[in-house]
Structures are given as C-alpha cells and as structure tokens.
GROMACS .gro file of N, CA and C in nm:
model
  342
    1UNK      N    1   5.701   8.017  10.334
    1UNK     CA    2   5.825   8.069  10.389
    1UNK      C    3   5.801   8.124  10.530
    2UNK      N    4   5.690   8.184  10.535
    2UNK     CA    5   5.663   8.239  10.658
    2UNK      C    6   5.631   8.114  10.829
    3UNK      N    7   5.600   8.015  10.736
    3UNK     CA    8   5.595   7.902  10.867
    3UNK      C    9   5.734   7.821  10.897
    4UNK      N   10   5.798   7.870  10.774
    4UNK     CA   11   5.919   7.811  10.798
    4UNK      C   12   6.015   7.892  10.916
    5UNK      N   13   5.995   8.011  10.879
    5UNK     CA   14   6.066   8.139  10.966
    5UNK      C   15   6.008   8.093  11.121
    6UNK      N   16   5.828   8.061  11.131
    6UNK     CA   17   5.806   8.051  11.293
    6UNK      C   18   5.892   7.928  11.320
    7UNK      N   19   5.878   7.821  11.262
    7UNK     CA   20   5.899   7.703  11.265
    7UNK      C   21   6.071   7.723  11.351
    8UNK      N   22   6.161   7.788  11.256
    8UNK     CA   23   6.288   7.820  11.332
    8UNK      C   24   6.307   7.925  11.427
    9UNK      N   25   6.180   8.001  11.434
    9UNK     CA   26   6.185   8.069  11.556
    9UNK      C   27   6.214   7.965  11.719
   10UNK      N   28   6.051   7.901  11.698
   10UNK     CA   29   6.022   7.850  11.761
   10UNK      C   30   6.101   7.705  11.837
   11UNK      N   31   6.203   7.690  11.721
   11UNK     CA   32   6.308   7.579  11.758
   11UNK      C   33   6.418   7.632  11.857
   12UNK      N   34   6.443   7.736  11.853
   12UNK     CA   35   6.569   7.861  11.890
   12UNK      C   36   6.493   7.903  12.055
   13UNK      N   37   6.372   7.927  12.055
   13UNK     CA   38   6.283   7.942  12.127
   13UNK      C   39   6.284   7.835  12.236
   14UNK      N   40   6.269   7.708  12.185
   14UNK     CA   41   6.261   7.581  12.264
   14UNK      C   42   6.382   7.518  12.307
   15UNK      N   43   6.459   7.517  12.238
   15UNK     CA   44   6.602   7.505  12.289
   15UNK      C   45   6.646   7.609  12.391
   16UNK      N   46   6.603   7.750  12.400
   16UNK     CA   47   6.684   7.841  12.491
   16UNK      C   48   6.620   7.819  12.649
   17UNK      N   49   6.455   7.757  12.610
   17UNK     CA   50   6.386   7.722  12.747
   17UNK      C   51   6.444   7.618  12.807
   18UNK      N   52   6.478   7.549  12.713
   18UNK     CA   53   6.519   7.352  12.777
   18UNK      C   54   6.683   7.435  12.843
   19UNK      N   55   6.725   7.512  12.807
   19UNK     CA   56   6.858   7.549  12.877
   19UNK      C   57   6.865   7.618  12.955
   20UNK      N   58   6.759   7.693  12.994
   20UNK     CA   59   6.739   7.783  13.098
   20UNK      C   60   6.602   7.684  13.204
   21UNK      N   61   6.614   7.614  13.178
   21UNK     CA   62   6.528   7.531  13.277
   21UNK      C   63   6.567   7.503  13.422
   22UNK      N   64   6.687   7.482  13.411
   22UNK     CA   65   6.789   7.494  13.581
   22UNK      C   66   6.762   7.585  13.642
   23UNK      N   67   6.822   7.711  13.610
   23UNK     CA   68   6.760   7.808  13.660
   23UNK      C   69   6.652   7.883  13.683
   24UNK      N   70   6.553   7.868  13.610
   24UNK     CA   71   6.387   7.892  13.599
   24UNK      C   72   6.361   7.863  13.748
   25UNK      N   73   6.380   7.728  13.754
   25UNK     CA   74   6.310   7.591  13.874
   25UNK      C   75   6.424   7.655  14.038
   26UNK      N   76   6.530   7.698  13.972
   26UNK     CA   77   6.592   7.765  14.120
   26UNK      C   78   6.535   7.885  14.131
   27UNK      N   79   6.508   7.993  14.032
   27UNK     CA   80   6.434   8.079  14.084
   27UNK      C   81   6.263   8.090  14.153
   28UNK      N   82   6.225   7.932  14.114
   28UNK     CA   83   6.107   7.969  14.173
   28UNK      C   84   6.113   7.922  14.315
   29UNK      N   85   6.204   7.794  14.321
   29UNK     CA   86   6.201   7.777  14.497
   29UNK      C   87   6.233   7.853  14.564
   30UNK      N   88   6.365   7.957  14.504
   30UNK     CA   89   6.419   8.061  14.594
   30UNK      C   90   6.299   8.187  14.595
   31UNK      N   91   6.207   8.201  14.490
   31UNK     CA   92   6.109   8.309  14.557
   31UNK      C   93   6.030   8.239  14.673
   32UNK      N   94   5.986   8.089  14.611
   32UNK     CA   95   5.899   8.044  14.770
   32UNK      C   96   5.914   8.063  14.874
   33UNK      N   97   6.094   8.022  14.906
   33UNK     CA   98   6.111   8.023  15.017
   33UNK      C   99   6.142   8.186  15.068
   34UNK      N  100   6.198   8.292  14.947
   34UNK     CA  101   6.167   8.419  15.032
   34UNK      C  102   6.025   8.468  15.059
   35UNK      N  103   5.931   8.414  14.985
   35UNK     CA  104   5.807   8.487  14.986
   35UNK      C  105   5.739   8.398  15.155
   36UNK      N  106   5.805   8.279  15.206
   36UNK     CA  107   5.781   8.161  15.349
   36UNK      C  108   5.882   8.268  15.429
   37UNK      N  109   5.974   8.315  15.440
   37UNK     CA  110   6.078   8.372  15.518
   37UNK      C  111   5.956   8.511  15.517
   38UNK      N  112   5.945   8.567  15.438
   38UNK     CA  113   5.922   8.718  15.466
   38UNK      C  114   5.725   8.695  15.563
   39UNK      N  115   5.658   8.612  15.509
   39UNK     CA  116   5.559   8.596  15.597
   39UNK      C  117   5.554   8.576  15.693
   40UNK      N  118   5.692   8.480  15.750
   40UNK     CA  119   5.694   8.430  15.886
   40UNK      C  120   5.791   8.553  15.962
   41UNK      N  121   5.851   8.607  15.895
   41UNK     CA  122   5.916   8.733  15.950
   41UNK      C  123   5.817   8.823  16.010
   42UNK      N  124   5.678   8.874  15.952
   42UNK     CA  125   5.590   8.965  15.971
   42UNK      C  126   5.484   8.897  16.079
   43UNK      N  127   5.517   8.778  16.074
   43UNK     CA  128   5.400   8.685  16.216
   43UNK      C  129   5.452   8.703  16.346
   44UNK      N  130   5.587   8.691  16.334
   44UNK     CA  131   5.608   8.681  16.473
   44UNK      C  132   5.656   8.797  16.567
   45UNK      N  133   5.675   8.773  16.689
   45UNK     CA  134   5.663   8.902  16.775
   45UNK      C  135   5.820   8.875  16.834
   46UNK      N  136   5.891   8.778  16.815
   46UNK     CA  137   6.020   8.762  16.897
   46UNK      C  138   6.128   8.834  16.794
   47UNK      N  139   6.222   8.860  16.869
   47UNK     CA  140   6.318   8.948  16.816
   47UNK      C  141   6.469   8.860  16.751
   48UNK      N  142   6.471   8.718  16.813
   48UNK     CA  143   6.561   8.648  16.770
   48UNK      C  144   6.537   8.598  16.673
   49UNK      N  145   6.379   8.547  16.669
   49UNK     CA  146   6.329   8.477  16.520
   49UNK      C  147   6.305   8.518  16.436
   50UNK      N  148   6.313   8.678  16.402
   50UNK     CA  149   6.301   8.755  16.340
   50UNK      C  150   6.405   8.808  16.251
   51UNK      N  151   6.546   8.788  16.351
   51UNK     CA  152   6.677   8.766  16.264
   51UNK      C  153   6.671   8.689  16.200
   52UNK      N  154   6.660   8.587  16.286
   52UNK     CA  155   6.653   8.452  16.198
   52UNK      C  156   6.589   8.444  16.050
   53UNK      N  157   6.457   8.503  16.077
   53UNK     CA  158   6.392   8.483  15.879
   53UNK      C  159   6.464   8.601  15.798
   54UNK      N  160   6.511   8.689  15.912
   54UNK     CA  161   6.555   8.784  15.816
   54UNK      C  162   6.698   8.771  15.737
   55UNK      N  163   6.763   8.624  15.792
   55UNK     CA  164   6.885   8.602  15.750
   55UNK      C  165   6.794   8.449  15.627
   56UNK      N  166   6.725   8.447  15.716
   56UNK     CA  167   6.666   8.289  15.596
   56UNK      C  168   6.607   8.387  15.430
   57UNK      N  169   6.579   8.507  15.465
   57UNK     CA  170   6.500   8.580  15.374
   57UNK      C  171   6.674   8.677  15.295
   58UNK      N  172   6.750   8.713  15.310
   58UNK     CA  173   6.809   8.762  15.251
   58UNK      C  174   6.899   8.658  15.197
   59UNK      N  175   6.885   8.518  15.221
   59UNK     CA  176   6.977   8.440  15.155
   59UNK      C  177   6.872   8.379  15.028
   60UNK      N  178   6.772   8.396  15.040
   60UNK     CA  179   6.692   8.355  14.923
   60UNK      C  180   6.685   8.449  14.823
   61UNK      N  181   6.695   8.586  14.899
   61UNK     CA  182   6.726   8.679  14.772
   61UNK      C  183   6.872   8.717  14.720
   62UNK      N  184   6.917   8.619  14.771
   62UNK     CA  185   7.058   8.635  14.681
   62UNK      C  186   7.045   8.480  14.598
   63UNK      N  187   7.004   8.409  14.592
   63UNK     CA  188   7.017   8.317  14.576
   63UNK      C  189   6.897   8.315  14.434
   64UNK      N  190   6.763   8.401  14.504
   64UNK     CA  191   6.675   8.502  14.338
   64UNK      C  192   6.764   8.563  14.251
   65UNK      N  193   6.859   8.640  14.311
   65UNK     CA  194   6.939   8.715  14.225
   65UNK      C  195   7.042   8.687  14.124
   66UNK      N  196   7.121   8.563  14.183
   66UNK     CA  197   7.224   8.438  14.118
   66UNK      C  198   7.103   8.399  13.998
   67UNK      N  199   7.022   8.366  14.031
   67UNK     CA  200   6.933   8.295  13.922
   67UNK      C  201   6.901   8.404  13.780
   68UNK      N  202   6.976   8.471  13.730
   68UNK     CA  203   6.923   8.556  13.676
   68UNK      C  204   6.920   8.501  13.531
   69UNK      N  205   6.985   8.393  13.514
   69UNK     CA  206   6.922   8.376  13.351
   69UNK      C  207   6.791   8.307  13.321
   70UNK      N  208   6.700   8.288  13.463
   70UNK     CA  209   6.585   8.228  13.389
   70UNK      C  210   6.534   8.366  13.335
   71UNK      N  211   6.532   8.505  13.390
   71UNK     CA  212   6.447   8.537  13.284
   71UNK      C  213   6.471   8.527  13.140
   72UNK      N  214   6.575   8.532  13.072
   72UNK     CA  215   6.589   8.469  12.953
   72UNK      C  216   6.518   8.374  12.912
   73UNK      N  217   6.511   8.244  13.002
   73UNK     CA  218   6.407   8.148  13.003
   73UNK      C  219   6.272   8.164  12.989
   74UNK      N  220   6.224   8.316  13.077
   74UNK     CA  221   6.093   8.359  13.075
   74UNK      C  222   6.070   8.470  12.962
   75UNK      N  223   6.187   8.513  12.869
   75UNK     CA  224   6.165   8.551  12.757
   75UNK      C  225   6.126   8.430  12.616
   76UNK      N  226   6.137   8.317  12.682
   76UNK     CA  227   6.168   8.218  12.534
   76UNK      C  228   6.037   8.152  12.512
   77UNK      N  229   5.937   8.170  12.682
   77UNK     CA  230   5.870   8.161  12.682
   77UNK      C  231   5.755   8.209  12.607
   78UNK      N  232   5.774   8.324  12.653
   78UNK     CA  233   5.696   8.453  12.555
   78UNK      C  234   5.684   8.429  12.387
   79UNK      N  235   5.799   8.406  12.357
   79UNK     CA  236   5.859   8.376  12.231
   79UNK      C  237   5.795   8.258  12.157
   80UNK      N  238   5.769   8.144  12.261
   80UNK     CA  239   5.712   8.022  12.181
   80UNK      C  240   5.576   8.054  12.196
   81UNK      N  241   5.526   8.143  12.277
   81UNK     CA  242   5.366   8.191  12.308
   81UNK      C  243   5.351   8.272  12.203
   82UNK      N  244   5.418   8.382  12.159
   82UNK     CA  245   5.403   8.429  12.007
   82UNK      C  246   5.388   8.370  11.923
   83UNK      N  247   5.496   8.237  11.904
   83UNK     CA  248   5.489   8.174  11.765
   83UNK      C  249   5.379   8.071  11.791
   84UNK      N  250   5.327   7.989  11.865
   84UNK     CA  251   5.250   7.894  11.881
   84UNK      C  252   5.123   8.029  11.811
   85UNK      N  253   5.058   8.131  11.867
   85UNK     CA  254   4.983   8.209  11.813
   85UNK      C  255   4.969   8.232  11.695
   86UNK      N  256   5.088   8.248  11.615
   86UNK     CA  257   5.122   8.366  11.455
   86UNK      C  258   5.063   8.210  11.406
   87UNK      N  259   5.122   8.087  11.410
   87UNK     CA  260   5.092   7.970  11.394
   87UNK      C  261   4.983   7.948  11.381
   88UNK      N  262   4.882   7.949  11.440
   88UNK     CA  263   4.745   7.936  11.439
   88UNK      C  264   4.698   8.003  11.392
   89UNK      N  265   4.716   8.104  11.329
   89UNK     CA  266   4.612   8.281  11.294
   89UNK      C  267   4.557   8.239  11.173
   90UNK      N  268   4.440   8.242  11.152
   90UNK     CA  269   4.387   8.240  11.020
   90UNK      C  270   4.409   8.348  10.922
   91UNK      N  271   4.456   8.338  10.812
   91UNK     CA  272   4.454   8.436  10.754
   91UNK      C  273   4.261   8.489  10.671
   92UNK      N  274   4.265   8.596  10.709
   92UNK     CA  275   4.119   8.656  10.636
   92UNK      C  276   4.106   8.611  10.489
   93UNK      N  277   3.988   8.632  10.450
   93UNK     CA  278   3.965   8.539  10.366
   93UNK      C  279   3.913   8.645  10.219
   94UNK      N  280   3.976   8.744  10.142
   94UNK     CA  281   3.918   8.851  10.041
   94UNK      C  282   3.861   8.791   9.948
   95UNK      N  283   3.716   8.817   9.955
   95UNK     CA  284   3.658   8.819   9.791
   95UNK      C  285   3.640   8.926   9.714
   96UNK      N  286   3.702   8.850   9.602
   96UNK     CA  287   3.701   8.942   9.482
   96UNK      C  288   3.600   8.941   9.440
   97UNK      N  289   3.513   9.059   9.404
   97UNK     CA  290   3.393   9.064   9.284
   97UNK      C  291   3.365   9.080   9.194
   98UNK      N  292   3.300   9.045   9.137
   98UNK     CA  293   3.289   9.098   8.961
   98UNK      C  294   3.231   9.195   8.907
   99UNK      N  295   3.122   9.265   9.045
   99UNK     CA  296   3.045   9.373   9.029
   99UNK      C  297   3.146   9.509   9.015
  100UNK      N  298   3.133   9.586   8.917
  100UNK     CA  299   3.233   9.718   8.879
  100UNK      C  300   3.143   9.789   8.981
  101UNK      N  301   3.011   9.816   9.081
  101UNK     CA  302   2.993   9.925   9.102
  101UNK      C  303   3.063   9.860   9.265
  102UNK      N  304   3.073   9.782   9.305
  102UNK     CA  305   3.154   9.758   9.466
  102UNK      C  306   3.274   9.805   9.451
  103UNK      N  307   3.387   9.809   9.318
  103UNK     CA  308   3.529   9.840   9.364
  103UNK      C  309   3.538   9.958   9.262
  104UNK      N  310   3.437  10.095   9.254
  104UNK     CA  311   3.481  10.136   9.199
  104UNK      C  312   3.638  10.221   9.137
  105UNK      N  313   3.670  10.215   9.269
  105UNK     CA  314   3.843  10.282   9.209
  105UNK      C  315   3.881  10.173   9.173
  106UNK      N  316   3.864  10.040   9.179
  106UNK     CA  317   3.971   9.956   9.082
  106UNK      C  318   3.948   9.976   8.940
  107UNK      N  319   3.765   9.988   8.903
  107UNK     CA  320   3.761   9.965   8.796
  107UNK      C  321   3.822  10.074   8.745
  108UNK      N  322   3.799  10.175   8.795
  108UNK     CA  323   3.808  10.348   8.717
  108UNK      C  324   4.011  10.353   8.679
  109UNK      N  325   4.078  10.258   8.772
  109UNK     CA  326   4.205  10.274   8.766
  109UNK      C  327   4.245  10.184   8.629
  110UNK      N  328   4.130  10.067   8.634
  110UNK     CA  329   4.177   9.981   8.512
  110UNK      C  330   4.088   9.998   8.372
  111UNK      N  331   4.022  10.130   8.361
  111UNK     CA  332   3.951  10.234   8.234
  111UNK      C  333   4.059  10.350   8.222
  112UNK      N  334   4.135  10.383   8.337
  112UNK     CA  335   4.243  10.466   8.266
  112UNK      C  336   4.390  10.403   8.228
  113UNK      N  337   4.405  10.325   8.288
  113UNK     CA  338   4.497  10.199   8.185
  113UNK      C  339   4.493  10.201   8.039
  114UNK      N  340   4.349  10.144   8.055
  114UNK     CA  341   4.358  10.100   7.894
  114UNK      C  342   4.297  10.182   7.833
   0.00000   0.00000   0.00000
C-alpha cells in the first residue's frame, strides 16, 4: 500500500512539473538575462549604457516575477526527489532470536502472560 501511495504521489508530482514546465524555462532565461544585464551594468563606466542595462535589467525582473508558478514547478520537483528516494529505501532487516537471554523483557513479558 505504501508504494502505491508513492506511486500516486509521484504521478501528481510529474504531471504538476510537465505543467509548470513553460514557466520554469521562462524563469530561467529571464534570470540569465537579468543576471547578463546586471554584470554588464557594473562593467561599464558610461552613463547612457548604464540606463540602458538598467532598463534591460528591470524588465527581466518583471518578467522573473510574472513567472511565478515555476516555483510550484520547483516544488514538484522536490516532491518526485522525495518519492524517487522513499522508493528506493531499504527497509532494515530485524532478526528475531531464539536466545531468551538477548530479549530479555520480551521473554519476562511472555512468563507473566502465561
């Protein structure tokens, strides 16, 4: 039951990425190009070209900001990175013994039982 639960996690998970994929891919060009605007803003020494990135640089951060459902996208991510994990986990492996002096409170619990 429990792989069934990741199993539909992970479907819910993959579907919300494949739909937030548009926007993911616009938010990363629009950081490139603010993170290209704000470097070339800090290089140069002229005062016109400096508007200039600074208008090329505040239109990319509006344009970061419009993009706001990839992080959703970058939550679903997370999400299939959890379940791909829980997925894989081995469960530990308990041996039981037969020796009464290794578990003694089990035995002592199952001498006042009976």
């Amino acid at each position: 039951m429990r792989k069934f639960g990741l199993l539909v996690l992970g479907g819910i998970g993959a579907i919300v990425l494949l739909a937030n994929m548009g926007p993911m891919i616009g938010l990363a060009i629009s950081l490139l190009i603010l993170y290209y605007s704000f470097k070339q803003f800090m290089k140069t020494d002229s005062t016109f070209a400096k508007v200039i990135w600074a208008i090329i640089g505040l239109a990319a951060l509006s344009a970061s900001a419009s993009n706001f459902p990839a992080i959703i996208g970058l939550a679903a991510i997370y999400l299939l990175y959890v379940v791909i994990k829980k997925w894989n986990e081995e469960k530990p492996e308990v041996n039981e013994s037969d020796d009464p002096f290794t578990n003694f409170e089990k035995e002592w619990a199952n001498l006042k039982n009976n």
